[in-house]
JSON list of C-alpha atoms in Angstrom, two decimals:
[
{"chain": "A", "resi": 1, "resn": "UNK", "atom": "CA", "xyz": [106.42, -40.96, 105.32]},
{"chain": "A", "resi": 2, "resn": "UNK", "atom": "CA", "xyz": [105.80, -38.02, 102.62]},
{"chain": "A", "resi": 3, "resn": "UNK", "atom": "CA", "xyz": [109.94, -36.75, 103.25]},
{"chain": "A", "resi": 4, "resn": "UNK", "atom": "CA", "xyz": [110.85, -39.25, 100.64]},
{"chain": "A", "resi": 5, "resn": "UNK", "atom": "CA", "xyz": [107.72, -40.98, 99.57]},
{"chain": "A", "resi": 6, "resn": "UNK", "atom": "CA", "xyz": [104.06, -40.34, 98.75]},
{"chain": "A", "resi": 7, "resn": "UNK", "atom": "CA", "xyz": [102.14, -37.45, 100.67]},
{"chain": "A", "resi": 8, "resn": "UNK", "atom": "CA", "xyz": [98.80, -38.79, 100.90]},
{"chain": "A", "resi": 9, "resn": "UNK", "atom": "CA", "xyz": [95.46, -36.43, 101.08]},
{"chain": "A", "resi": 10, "resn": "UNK", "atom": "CA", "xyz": [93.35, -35.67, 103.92]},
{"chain": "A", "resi": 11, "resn": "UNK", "atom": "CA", "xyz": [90.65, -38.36, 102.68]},
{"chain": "A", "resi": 12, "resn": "UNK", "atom": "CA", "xyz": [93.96, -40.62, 101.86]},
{"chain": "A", "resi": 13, "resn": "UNK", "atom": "CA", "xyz": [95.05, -40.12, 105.09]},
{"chain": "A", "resi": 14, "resn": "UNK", "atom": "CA", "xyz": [91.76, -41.19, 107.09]},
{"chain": "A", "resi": 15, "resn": "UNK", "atom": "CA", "xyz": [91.13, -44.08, 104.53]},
{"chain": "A", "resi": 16, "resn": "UNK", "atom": "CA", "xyz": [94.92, -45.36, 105.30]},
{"chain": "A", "resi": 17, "resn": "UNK", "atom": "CA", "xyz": [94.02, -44.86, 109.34]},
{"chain": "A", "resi": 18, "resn": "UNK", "atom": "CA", "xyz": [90.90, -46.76, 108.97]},
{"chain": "A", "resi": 19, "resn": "UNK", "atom": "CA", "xyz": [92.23, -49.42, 106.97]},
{"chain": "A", "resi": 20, "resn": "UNK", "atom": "CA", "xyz": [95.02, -50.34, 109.36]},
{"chain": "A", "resi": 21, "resn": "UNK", "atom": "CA", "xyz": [92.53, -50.11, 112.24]},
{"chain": "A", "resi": 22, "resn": "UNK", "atom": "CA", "xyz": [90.77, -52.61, 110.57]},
{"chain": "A", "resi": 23, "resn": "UNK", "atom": "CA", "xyz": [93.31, -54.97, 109.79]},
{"chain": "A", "resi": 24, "resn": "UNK", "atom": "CA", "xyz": [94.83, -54.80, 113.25]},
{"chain": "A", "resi": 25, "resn": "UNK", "atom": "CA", "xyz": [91.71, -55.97, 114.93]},
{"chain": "A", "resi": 26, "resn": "UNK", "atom": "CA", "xyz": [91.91, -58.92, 112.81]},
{"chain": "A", "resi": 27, "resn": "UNK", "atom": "CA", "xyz": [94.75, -59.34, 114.17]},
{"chain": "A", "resi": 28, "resn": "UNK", "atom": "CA", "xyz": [94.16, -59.45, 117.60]},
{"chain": "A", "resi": 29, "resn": "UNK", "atom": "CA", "xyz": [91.45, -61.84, 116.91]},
{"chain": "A", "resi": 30, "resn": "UNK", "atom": "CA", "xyz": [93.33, -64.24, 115.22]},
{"chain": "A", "resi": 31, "resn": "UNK", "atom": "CA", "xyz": [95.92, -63.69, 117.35]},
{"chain": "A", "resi": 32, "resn": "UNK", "atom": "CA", "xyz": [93.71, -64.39, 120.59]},
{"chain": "A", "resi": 33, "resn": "UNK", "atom": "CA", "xyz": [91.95, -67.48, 118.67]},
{"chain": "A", "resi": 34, "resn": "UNK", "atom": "CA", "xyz": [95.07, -69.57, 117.76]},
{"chain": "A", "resi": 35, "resn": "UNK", "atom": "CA", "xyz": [95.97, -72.28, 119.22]},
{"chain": "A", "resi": 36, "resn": "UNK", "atom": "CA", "xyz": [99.00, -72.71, 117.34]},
{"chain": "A", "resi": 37, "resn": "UNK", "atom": "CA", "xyz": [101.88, -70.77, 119.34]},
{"chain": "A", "resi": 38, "resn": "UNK", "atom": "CA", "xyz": [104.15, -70.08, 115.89]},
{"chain": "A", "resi": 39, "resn": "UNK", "atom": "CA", "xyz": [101.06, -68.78, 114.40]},
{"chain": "A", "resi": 40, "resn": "UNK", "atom": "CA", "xyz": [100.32, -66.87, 117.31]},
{"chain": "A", "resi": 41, "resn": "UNK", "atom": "CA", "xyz": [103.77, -65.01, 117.25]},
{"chain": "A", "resi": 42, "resn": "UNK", "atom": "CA", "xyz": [103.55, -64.43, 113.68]},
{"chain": "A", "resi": 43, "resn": "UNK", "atom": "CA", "xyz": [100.13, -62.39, 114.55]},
{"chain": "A", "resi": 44, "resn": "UNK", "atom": "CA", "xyz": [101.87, -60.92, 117.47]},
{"chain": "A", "resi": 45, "resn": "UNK", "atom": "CA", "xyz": [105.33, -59.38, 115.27]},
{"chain": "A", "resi": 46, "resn": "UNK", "atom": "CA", "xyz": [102.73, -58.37, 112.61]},
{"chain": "A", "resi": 47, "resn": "UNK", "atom": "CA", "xyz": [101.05, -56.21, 115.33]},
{"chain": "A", "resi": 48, "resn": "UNK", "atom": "CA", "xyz": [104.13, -54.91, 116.61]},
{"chain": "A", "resi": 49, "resn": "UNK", "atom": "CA", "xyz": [104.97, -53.72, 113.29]},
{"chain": "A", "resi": 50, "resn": "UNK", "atom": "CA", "xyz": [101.11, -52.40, 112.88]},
{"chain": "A", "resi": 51, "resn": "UNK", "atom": "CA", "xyz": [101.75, -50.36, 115.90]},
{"chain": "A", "resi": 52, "resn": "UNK", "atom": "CA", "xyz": [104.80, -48.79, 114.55]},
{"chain": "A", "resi": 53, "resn": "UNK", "atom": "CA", "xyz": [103.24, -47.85, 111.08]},
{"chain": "A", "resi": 54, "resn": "UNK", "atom": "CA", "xyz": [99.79, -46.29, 112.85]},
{"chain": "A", "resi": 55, "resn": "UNK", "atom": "CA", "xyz": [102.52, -44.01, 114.76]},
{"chain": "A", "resi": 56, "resn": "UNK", "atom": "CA", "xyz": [104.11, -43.17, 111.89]},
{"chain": "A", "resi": 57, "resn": "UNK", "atom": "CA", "xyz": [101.05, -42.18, 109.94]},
{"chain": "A", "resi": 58, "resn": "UNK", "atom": "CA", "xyz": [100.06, -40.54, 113.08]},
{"chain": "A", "resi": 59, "resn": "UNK", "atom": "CA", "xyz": [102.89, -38.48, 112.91]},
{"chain": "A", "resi": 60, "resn": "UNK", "atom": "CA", "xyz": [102.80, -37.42, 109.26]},
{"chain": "A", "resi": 61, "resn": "UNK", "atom": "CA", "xyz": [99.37, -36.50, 108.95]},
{"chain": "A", "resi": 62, "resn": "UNK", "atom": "CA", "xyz": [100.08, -34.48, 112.03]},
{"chain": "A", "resi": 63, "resn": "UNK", "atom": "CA", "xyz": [103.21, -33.00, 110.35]},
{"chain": "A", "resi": 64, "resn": "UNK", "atom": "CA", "xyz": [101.99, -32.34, 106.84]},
{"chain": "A", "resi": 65, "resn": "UNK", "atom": "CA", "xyz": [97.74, -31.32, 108.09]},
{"chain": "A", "resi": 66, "resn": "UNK", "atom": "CA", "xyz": [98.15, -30.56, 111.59]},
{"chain": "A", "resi": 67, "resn": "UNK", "atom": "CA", "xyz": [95.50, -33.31, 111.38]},
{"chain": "A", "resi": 68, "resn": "UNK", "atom": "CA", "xyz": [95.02, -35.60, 114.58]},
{"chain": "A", "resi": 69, "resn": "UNK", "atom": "CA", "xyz": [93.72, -39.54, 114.00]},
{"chain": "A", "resi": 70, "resn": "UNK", "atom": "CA", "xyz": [92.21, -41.43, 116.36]}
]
């Protein structure tokens, strides 16, 4: 994520984490609420791609901080 792009902050960093925490909860709670299966599988991709961005970020605050989220 910072090789090519922005390098976030510390506080930028744990802001970004918290944020996508957030959002994927939502998620999962629309996701478990619908009724609609195609609606349902749209929630379901966008937390498959969730999952792969929080391991990114993971990984490049770890890289650039030596900083562990949770």
């Amino acid at each position: 994520m910072s090789v090519k792009g922005i390098q976030p902050i510390v506080s930028e960093y744990h802001l970004l984490w918290e944020a996508l925490q957030h959002y994927q909860e939502r998620l999962e709670k629309f996701s478990s609420m619908s009724t609609d299966e195609d609606q349902q599988l749209k929630y379901d991709e966008k937390l498959q791609d969730m999952d792969g961005l929080l391991r990114s970020i993971k990984l490049a605050a770890k890289n650039d901080y030596q900083l562990d989220l949770k």
